[in-house]
Coordinates of C-alpha atoms in Angstrom, one line a residue:
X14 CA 2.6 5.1 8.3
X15 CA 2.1 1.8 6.0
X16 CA 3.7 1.8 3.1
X17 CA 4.1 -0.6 -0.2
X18 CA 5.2 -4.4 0.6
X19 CA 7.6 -5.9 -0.8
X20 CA 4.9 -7.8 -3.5
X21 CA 3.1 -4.6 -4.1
X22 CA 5.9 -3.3 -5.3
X23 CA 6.6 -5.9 -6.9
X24 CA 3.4 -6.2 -8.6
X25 CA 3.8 -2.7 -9.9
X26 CA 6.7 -2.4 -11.2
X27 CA 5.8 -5.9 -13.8
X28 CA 3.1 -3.1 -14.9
X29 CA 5.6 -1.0 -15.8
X30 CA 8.8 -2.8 -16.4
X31 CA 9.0 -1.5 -19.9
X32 CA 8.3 2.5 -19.3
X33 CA 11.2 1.7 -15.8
X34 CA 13.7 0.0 -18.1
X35 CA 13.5 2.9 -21.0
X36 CA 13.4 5.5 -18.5
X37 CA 16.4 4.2 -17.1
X38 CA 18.4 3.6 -20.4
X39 CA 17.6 7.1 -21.5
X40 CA 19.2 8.5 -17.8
X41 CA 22.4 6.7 -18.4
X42 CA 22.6 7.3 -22.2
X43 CA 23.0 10.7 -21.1
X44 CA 25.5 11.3 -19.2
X45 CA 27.8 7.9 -18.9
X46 CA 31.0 8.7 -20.7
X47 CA 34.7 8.7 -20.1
X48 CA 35.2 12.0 -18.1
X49 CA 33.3 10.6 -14.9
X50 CA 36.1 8.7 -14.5
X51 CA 38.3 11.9 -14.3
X52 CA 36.2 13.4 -11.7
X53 CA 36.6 13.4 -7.9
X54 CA 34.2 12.2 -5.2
X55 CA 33.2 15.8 -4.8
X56 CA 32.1 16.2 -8.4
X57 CA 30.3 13.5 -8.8
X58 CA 28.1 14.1 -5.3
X59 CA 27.3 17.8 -7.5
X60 CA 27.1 15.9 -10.8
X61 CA 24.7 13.6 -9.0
X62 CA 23.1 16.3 -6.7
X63 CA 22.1 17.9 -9.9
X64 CA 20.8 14.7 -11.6
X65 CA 18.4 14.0 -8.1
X66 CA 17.2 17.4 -9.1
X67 CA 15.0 16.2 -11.8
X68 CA 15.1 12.1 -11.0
X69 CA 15.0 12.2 -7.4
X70 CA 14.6 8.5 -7.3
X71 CA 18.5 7.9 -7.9
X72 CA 19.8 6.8 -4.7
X73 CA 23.3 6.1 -5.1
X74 CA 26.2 6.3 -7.9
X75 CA 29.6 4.4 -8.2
X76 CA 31.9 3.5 -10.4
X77 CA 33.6 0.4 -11.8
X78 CA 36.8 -0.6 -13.5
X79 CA 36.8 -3.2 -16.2
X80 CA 37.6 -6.1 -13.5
X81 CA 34.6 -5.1 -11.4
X82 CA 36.7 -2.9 -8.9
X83 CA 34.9 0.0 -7.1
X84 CA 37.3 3.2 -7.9
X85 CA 35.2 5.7 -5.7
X86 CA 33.2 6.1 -2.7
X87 CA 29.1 5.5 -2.7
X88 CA 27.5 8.9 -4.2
X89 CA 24.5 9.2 -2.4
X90 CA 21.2 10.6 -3.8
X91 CA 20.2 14.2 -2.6
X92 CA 17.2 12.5 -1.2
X93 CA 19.1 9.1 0.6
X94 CA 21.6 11.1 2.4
X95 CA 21.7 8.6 5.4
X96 CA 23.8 6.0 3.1
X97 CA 27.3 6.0 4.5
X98 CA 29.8 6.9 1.8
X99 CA 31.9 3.4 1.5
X100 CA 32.6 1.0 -1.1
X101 CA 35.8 2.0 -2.6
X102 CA 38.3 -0.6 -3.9
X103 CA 35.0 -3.1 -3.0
X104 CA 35.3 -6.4 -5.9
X105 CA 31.9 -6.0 -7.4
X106 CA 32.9 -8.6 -10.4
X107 CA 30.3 -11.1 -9.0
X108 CA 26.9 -8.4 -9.1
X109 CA 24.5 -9.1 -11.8
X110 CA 25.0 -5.2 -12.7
X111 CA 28.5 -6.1 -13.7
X112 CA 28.3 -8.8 -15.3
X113 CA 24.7 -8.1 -17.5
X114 CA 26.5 -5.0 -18.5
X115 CA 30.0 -6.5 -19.7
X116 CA 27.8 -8.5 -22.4
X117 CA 25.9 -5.5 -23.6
X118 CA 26.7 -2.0 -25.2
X119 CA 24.0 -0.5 -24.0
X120 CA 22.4 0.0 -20.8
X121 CA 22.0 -2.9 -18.6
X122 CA 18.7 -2.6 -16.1
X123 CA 18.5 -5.6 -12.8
X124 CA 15.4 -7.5 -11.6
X125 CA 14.8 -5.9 -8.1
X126 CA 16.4 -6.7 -5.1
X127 CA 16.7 -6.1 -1.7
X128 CA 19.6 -3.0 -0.8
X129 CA 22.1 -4.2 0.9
X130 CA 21.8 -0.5 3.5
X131 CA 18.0 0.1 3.4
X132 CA 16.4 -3.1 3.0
X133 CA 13.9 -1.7 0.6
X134 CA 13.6 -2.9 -3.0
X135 CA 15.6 -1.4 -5.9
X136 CA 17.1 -1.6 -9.2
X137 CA 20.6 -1.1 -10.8
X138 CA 21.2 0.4 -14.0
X139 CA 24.7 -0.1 -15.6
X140 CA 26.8 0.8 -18.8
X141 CA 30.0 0.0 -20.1
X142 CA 32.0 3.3 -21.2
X143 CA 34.4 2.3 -23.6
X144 CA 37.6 4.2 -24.9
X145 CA 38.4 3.5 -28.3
X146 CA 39.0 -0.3 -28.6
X147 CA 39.1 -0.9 -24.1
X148 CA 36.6 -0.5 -21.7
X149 CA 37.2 2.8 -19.5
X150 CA 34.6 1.0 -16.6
X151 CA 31.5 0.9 -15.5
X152 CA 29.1 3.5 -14.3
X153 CA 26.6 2.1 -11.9
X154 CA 23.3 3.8 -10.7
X155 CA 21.1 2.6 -7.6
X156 CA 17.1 3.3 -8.0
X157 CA 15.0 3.3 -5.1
X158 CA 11.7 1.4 -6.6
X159 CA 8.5 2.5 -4.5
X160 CA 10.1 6.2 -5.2
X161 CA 10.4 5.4 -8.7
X162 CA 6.8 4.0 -8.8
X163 CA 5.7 7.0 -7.0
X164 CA 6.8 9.5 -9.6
X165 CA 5.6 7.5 -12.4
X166 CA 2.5 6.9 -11.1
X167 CA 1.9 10.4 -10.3
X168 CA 1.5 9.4 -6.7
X169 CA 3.8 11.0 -5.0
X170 CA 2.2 14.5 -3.9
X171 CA -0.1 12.1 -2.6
X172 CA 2.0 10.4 -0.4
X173 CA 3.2 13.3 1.6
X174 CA -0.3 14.0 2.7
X175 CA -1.2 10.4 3.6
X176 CA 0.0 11.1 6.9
X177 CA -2.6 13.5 7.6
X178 CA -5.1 11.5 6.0
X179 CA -3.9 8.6 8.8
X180 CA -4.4 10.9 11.8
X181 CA -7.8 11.6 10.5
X182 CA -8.8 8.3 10.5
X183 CA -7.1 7.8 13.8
X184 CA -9.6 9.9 15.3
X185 CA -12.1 8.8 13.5
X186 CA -11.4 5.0 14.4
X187 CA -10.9 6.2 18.3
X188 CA -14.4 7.6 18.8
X189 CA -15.9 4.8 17.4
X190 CA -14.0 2.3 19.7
X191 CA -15.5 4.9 22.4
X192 CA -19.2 4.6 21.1
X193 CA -18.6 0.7 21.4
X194 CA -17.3 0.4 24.9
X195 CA -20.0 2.7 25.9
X196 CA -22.8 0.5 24.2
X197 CA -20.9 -2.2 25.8
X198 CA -21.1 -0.6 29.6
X199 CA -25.2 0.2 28.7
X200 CA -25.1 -4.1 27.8
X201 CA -23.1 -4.6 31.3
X202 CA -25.8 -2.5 33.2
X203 CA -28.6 -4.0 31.1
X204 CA -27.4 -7.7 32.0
X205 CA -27.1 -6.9 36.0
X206 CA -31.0 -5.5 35.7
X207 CA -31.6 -8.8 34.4
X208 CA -29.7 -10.8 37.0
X209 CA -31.2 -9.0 39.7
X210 CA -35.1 -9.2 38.5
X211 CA -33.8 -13.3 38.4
X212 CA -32.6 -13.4 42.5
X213 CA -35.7 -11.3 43.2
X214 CA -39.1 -13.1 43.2
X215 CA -41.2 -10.7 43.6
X216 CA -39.7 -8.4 40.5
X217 CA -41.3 -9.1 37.1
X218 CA -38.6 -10.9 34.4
X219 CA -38.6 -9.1 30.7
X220 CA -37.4 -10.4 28.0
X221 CA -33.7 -8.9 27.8
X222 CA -33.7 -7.8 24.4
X223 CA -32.1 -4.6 25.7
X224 CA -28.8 -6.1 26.5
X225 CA -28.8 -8.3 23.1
X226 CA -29.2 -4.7 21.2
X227 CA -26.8 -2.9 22.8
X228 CA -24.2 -5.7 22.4
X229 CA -25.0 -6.0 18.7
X230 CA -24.9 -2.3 18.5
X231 CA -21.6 -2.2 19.7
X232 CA -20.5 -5.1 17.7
X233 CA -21.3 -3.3 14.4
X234 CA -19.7 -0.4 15.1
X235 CA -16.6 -1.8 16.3
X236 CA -16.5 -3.8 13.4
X237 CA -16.5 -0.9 11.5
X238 CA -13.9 0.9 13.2
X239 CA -11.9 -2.2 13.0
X240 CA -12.6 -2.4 9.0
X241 CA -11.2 1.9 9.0
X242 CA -8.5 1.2 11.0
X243 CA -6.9 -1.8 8.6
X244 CA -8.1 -0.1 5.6
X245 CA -7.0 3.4 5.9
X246 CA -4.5 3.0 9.1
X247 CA -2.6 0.0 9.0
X248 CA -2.7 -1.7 5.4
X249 CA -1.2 0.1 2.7
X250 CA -3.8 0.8 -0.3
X251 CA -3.3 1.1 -3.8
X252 CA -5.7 4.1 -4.9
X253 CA -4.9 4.0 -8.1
X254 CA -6.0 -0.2 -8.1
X255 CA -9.4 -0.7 -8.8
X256 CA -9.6 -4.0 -6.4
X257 CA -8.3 -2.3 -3.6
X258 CA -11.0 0.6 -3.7
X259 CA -13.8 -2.2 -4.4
X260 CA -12.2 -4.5 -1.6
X261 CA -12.8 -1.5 1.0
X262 CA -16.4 -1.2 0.0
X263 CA -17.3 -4.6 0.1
X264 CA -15.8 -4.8 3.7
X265 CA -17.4 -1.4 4.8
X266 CA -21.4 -2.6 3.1
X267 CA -20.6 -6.4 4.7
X268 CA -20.4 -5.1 8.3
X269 CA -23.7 -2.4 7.6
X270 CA -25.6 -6.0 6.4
X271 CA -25.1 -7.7 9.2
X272 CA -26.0 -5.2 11.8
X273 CA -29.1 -4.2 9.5
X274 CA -29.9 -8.0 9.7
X275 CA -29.4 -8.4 13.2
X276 CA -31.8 -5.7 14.2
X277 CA -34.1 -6.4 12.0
X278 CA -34.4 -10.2 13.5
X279 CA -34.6 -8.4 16.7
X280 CA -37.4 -5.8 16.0
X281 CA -39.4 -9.6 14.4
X282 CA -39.4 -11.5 17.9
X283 CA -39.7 -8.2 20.0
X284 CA -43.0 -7.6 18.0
X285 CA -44.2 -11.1 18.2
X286 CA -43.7 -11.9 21.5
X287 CA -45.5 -8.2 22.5
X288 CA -47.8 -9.9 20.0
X289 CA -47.8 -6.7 17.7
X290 CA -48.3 -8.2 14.5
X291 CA -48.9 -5.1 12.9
X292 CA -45.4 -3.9 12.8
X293 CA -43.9 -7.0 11.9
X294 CA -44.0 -6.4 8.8
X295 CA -41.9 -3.3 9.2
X296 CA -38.7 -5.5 9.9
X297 CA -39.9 -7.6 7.0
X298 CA -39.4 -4.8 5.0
X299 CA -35.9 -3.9 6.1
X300 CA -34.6 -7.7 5.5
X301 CA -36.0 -7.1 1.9
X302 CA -34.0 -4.1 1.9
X303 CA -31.1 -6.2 3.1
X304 CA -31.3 -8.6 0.9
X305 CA -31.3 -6.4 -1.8
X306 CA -28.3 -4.3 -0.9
X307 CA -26.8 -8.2 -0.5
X308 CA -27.6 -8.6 -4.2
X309 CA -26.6 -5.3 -5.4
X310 CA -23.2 -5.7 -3.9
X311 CA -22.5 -9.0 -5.1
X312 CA -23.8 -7.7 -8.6
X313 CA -20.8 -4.9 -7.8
X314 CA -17.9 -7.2 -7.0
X315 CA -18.6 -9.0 -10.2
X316 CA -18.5 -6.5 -12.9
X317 CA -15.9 -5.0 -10.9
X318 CA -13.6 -8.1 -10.9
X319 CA -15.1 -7.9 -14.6
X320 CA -13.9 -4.9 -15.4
X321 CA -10.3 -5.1 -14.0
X322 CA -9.5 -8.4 -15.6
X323 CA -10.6 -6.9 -19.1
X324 CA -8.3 -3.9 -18.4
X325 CA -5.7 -6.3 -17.1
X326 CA -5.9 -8.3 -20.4
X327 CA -6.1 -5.2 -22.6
X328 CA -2.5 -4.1 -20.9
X329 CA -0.6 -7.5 -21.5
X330 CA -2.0 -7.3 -25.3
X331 CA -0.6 -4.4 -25.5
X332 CA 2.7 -5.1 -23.7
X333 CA 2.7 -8.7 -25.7
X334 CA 2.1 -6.1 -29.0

């Protein structure tokens, strides 16, 4: 199943840095004080259990004394069991969650980076608990980003369907590859006709325009598997992004212009060399018909690109407000 690169993650998450980094702040607010430090590992994997329950985007929780030094094992998330439970007495003094959050009362939120155990992109969220006049530590919680982005974006449901939605396709993608080879095998057989009406003198030669159909045929329909399978199969896509949804269009309309064009030169020289002049102007009509549907979707990718970049500018106002 594809999933979010690294950029697209990125990329979404400067849309909503702000709503991330106050969603955040309000998480710790609430619950960072000085009795976590009084807990043991198994009370905070409950405490933290319970908090997954309703932000199931936390991934891990530790925390910190005032010099930077790990006092318990990794909590993991309720939903990133597979992290292995280490860390304690580890010298974080050096992270930027440390060290942002030492110069701050409040809650201290990192740019992403990759996890040092999943390799995927996340963010840190730290706070300095102070009692009285010294610092009791640090509490320290790991967010997994594309879950994060996910939830916010309402996308998630989605997501655990998108398998299904893949296998579809599969199929889909699979017979069309089938149709191809088989207009491919009628081209083969077309193309040894031809060849043997050449080595035999006294069989009449026809124009293979046969062979030249079936192979354009084919082309345009593997074409447009090709164009499912990296749209819906392979590349990871961004419904909720107008360019993606305009990007597959465009690709899916190209490939049905030029196989409309190419049989519509095709039908022009078989009727003028049969000398049937009176359904030339048939295949006229479909190149006008091309050439419209050219127009229209340039016409479409314009005030689409159009559209999103006024949207785009209305959000950074807004952000910039």
């Amino acid at each position: 199943m594809s999933k979010m690169s690294h950029i697209n993650v990125i990329e979404k998450y400067e849309e909503h840095r702000v709503a991330i980094h106050n969603l955040l702040s309000s998480i710790l607010s609430c619950f960072a004080d000085d009795k976590m430090f009084e807990k043991s590992d198994e009370e905070l994997t409950e405490f933290l259990n319970s908090l997954c329950s309703y932000y199931p985007f936390v991934s891990l929780l530790y925390l910190l004394d005032a010099k930077g030094k790990q006092i318990c094992m990794n909590v993991p998330g309720s939903q990133f069991k597979h992290h292995p439970k280490i860390g304690l007495d580890a010298d974080r003094s050096n992270r930027p969650y440390y060290l942002a959050a030492m110069k701050t009362d409040g809650v201290a939120v990192t740019e992403p980076y990759l996890s040092s155990v999943r390799r995927e992109l996340c963010l840190s969220a730290s706070m300095k608990v102070n009692n009285d006049s010294t610092i009791k530590g640090i509490v320290v919680l790991d967010i997994d980003l594309s879950s994060m982005l996910a939830i916010l974006t309402g996308d998630s449901r989605r997501i655990h369907f998108e398998p299904y939605f893949k296998a579809m396709y599969t199929l889909i993608v699979l017979g069309l590859f089938t149709v191809a080879l088989m207009l491919l095998y009628a081209a083969g057989v077309e193309c040894l006709d031809v060849i043997y009406a050449m080595m035999t003198p006294e069989k009449r030669l026809e124009m293979p325009l046969g062979v030249v159909i079936y192979l354009t045929l084919s082309l345009a329909i593997f074409d447009l598997g090709k164009t499912t399978l990296e749209e819906e199969v392979l590349l990871y896509k961004d419904v909720l992004r107008h360019s993606s949804t305009r990007r597959t269009i465009t690709r899916f309309i190209a490939v049905i212009i030029i196989a409309v064009s190419i049989e519509s030169l095709l039908m022009i020289f078989k009727f003028a060399l049969k000398g049937d002049g009176e359904h030339i102007i048939e295949a006229v009509w479909i190149i006008i018909a091309v050439a419209s549907l050219l127009v229209s979707l340039g016409i479409y990718v314009y005030l689409g690109s159009k559209a999103e970049g006024m949207l785009l500018n209305n959000r950074d106002k807004q952000k910039a407000g």
